C-alpha positions as a printed NumPy array, in Angstrom:
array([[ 96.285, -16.168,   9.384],
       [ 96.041, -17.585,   5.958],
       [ 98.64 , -19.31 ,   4.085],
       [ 99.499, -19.511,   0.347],
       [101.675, -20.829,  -2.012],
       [102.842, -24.138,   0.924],
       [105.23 , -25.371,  -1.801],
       [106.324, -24.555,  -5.923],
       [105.212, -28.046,  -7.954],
       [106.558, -28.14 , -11.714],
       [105.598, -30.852, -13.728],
       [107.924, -32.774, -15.99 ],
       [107.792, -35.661, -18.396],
       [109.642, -38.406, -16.891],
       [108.351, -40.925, -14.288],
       [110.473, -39.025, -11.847],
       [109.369, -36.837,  -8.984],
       [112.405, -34.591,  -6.817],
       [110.972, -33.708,  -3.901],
       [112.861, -31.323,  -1.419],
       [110.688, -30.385,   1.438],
       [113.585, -28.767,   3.325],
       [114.746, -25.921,   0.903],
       [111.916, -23.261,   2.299],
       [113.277, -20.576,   4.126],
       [109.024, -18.998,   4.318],
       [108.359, -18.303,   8.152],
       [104.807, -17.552,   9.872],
       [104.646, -14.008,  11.8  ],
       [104.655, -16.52 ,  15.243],
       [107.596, -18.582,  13.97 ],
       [109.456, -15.339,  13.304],
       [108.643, -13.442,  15.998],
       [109.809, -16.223,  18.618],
       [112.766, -17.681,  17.04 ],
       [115.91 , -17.751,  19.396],
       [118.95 , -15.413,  18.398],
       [120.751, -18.712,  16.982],
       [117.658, -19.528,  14.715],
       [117.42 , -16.409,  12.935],
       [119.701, -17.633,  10.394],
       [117.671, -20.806,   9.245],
       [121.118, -23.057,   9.458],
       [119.248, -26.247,   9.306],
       [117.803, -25.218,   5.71 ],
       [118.441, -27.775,   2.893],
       [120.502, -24.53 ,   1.26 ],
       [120.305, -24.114,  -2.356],
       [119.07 , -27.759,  -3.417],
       [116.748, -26.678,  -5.99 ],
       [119.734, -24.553,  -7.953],
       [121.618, -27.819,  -7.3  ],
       [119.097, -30.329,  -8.826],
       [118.176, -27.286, -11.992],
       [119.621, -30.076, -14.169],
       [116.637, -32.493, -13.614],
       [114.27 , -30.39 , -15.548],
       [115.809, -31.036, -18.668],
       [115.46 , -34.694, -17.702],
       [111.906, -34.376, -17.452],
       [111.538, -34.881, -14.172],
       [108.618, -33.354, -11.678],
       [109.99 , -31.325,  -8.796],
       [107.949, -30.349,  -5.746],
       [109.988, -27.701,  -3.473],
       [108.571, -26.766,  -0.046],
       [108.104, -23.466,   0.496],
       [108.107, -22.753,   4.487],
       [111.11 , -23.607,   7.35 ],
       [111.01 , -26.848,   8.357],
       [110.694, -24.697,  11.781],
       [107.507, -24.23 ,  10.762],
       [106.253, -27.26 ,  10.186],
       [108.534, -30.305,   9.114],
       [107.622, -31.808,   5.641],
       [109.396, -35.324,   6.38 ],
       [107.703, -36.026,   9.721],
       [104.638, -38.053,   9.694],
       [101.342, -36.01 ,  10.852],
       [101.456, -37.887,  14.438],
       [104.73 , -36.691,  15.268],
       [105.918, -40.344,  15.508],
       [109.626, -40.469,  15.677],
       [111.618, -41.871,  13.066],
       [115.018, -42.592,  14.493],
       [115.962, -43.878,  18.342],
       [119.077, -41.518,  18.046],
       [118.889, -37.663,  19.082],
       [116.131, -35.794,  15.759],
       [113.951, -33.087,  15.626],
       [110.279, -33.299,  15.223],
       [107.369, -32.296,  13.162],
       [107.304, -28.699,  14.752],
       [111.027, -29.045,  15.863],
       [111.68 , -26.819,  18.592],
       [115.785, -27.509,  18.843],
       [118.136, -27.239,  16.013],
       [119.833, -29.814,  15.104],
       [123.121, -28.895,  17.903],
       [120.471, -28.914,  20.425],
       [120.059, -25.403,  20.826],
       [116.471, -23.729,  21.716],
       [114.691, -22.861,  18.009],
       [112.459, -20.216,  20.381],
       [112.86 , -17.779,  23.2  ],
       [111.874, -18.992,  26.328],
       [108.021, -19.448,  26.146],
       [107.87 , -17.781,  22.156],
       [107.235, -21.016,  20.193],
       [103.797, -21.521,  18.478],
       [100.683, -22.889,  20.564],
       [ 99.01 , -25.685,  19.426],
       [ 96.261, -23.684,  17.522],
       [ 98.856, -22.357,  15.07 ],
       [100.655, -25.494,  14.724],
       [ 97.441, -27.647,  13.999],
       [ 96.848, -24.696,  11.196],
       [100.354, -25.314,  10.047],
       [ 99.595, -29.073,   9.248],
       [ 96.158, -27.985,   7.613],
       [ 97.674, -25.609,   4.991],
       [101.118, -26.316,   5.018],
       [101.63 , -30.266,   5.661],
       [ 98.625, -31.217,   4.001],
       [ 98.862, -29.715,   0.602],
       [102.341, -30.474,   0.092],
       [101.496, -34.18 ,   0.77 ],
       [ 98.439, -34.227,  -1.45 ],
       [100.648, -33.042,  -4.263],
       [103.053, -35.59 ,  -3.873],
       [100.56 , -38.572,  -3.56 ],
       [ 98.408, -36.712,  -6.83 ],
       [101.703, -36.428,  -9.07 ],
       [103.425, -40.122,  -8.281],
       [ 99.25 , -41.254,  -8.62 ],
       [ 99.41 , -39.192, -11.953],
       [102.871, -40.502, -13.087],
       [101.831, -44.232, -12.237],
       [ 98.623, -43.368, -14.489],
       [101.094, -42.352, -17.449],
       [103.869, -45.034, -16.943],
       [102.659, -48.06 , -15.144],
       [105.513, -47.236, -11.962],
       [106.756, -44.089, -10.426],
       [110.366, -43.209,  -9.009],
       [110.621, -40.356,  -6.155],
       [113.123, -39.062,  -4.946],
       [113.727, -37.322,  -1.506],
       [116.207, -34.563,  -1.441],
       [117.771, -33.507,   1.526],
       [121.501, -31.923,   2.484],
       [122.678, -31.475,   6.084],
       [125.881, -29.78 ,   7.905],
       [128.819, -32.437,   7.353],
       [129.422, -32.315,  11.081],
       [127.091, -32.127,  13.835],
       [128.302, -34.129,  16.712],
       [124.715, -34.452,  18.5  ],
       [123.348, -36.314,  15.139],
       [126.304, -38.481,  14.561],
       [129.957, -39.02 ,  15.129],
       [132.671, -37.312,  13.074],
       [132.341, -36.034,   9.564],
       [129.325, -36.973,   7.722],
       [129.875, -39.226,   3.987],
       [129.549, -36.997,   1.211],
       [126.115, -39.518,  -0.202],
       [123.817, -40.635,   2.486],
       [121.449, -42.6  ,   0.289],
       [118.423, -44.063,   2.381],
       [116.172, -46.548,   1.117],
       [114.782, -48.029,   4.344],
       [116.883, -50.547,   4.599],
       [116.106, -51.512,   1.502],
       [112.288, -51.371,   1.969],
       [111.452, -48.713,  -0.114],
       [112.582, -49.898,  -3.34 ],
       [113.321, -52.817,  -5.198],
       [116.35 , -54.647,  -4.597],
       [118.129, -54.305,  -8.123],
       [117.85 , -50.191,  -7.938],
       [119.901, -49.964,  -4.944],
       [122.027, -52.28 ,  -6.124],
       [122.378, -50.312,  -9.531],
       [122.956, -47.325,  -7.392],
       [125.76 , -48.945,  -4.856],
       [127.45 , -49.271,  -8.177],
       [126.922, -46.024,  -9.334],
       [128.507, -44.535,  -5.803],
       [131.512, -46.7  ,  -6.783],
       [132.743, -45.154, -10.557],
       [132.123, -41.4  ,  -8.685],
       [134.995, -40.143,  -6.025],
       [132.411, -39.231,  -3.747],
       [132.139, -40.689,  -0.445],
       [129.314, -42.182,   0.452],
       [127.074, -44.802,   2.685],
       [123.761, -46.715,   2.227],
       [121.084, -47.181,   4.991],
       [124.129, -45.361,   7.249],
       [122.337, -42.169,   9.817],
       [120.143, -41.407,   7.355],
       [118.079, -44.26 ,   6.518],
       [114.986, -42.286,   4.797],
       [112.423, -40.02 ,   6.628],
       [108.442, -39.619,   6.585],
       [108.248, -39.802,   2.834],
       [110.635, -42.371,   2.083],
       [109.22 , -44.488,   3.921],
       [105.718, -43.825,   3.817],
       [105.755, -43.55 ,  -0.567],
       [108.212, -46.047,  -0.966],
       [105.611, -49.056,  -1.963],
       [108.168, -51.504,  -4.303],
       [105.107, -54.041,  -4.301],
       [102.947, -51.47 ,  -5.908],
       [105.876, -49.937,  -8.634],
       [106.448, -46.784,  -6.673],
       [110.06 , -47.228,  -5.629],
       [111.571, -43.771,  -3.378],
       [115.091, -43.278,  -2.193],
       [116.48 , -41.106,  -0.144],
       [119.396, -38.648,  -0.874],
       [121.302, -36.645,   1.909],
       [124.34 , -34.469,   0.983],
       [126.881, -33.408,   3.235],
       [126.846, -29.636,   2.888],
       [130.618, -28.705,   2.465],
       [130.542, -30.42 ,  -0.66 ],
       [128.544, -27.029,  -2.172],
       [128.243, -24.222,   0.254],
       [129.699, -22.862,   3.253],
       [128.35 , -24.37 ,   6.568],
       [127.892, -21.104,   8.127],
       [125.807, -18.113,   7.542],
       [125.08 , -16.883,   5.377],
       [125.34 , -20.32 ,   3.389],
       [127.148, -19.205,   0.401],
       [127.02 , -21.3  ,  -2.911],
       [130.313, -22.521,  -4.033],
       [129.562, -23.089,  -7.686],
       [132.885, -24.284,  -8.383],
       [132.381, -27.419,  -5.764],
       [128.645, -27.56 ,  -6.515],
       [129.415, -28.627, -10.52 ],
       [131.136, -31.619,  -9.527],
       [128.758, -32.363,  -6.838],
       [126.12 , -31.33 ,  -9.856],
       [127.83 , -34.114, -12.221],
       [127.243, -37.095,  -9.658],
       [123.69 , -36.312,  -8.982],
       [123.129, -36.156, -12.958],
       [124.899, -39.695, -12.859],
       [122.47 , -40.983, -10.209],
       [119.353, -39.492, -11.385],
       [119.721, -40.369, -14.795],
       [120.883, -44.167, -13.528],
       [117.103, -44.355, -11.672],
       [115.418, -43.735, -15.122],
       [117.828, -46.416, -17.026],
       [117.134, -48.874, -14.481],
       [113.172, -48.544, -14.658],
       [113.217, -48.537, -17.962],
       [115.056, -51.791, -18.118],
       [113.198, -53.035, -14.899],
       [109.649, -52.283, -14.729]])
């Protein structure tokens, strides 16, 4: 089997790369064919983030959207399958969703073959383009700013207790980037009537934390919405344009406050 197209890279202008790994709703014939009854809908899909980050072209920034289900293969798990958090995840070819339930029928999940072929032409190129563009941006600017877009079900008891903060915003615990851009974005969090947590669940996956590199002017955050604030969190995911504008205001705020702050900074 041969894959194409792993992911949709435009380039942009400013030092800024959106990536969203988690948008791709792409599945393999073996993924298909094997998913369990309660899989078939995709509900653990980052729904609709690229028509909720279409602003950020006109701020020139890059944006890298994966193309396949993370069911395939997940985009913010490192290659080895390492896991990131002690607390109940999913892996790099998750075979639960995230309630726990089976992603395949009984004995219907991918063999190792596939999977392997899924991290050659799937994993692999969508890392290389993000390492090439925040290389290329670096080249251009003298620092790069990424950052990792994600959105999640605002309850899901198994992942955390009661209802999720409307802004998760992970920067490693503030190892990923520099201390005065969190701190410009804490503020930011506070003039907005979202709610919203730092270095809370979601601390930053794979790429956060492996691209985050403060020391060497590449500074990555983070960014987990909670879903109601922009669809409905059940199939078939409907966009909710009315909520998604002022959701759609507050990201402007914060993406535009990263490019003030490195412009001031760095």
């Amino acid at each position: 089997m041969s894959i194409s197209n792993p992911y949709d890279y435009q380039a942009g202008t400013a030092p800024l790369l959106i990536s969203i790994p988690h948008a791709g709703t792409r599945l393999t014939p073996a993924v298909a064919e094997g998913l369990s009854d309660a899989a078939r809908s995709l509900p653990d899909t980052d729904w609709h983030l690229p028509t909720l980050y279409d602003f950020a072209a006109g701020l020139g920034a890059h944006m890298l959207i994966g193309s396949y289900s993370r069911l395939v293969v997940d985009l913010n798990r490192p290659a080895d399958d390492k896991p990131l958090y002690a607390t109940a995840t999913t892996g790099l070819y998750p075979d639960t969703l995230f309630d726990g339930t089976p992603a395949f029928l009984p004995g219907q999940s991918p063999d190792a073959d596939q999977r392997r072929r899924y991290l050659d032409q799937i994993w692999q190129p969508y890392h290389r383009q993000l390492q090439d563009t925040l290389s290329a941006i670096k080249a251009r600017h003298g620092y790069a700013l990424l950052l990792d877009a994600h959105s999640i079900a605002s309850m899901i008891p198994r992942l955390f207790d009661g209802r999720l903060p409307d802004l998760n915003i992970g920067t490693n615990d503030g190892a990923s980037c520099a201390p005065s851009l969190q701190e410009t974005l804490v503020e930011r969090c506070g003039q907005q009537p979202f709610s919203y947590v730092f270095n809370g669940r979601f601390k930053g996956g794979y790429i956060t934390r492996a691209y985050g590199q403060p020391h060497a002017r590449q500074h990555a955050v983070q960014l987990e919405l909670a879903q109601c604030n922009y669809l409905t969190e059940h199939a078939p995911f409907d966009y909710l344009p009315e909520r998604a504008g002022q959701l759609q205001q507050v990201l402007r705020l914060l993406v535009s406050s990263q490019l003030a702050w490195a412009e001031k900074a760095l």
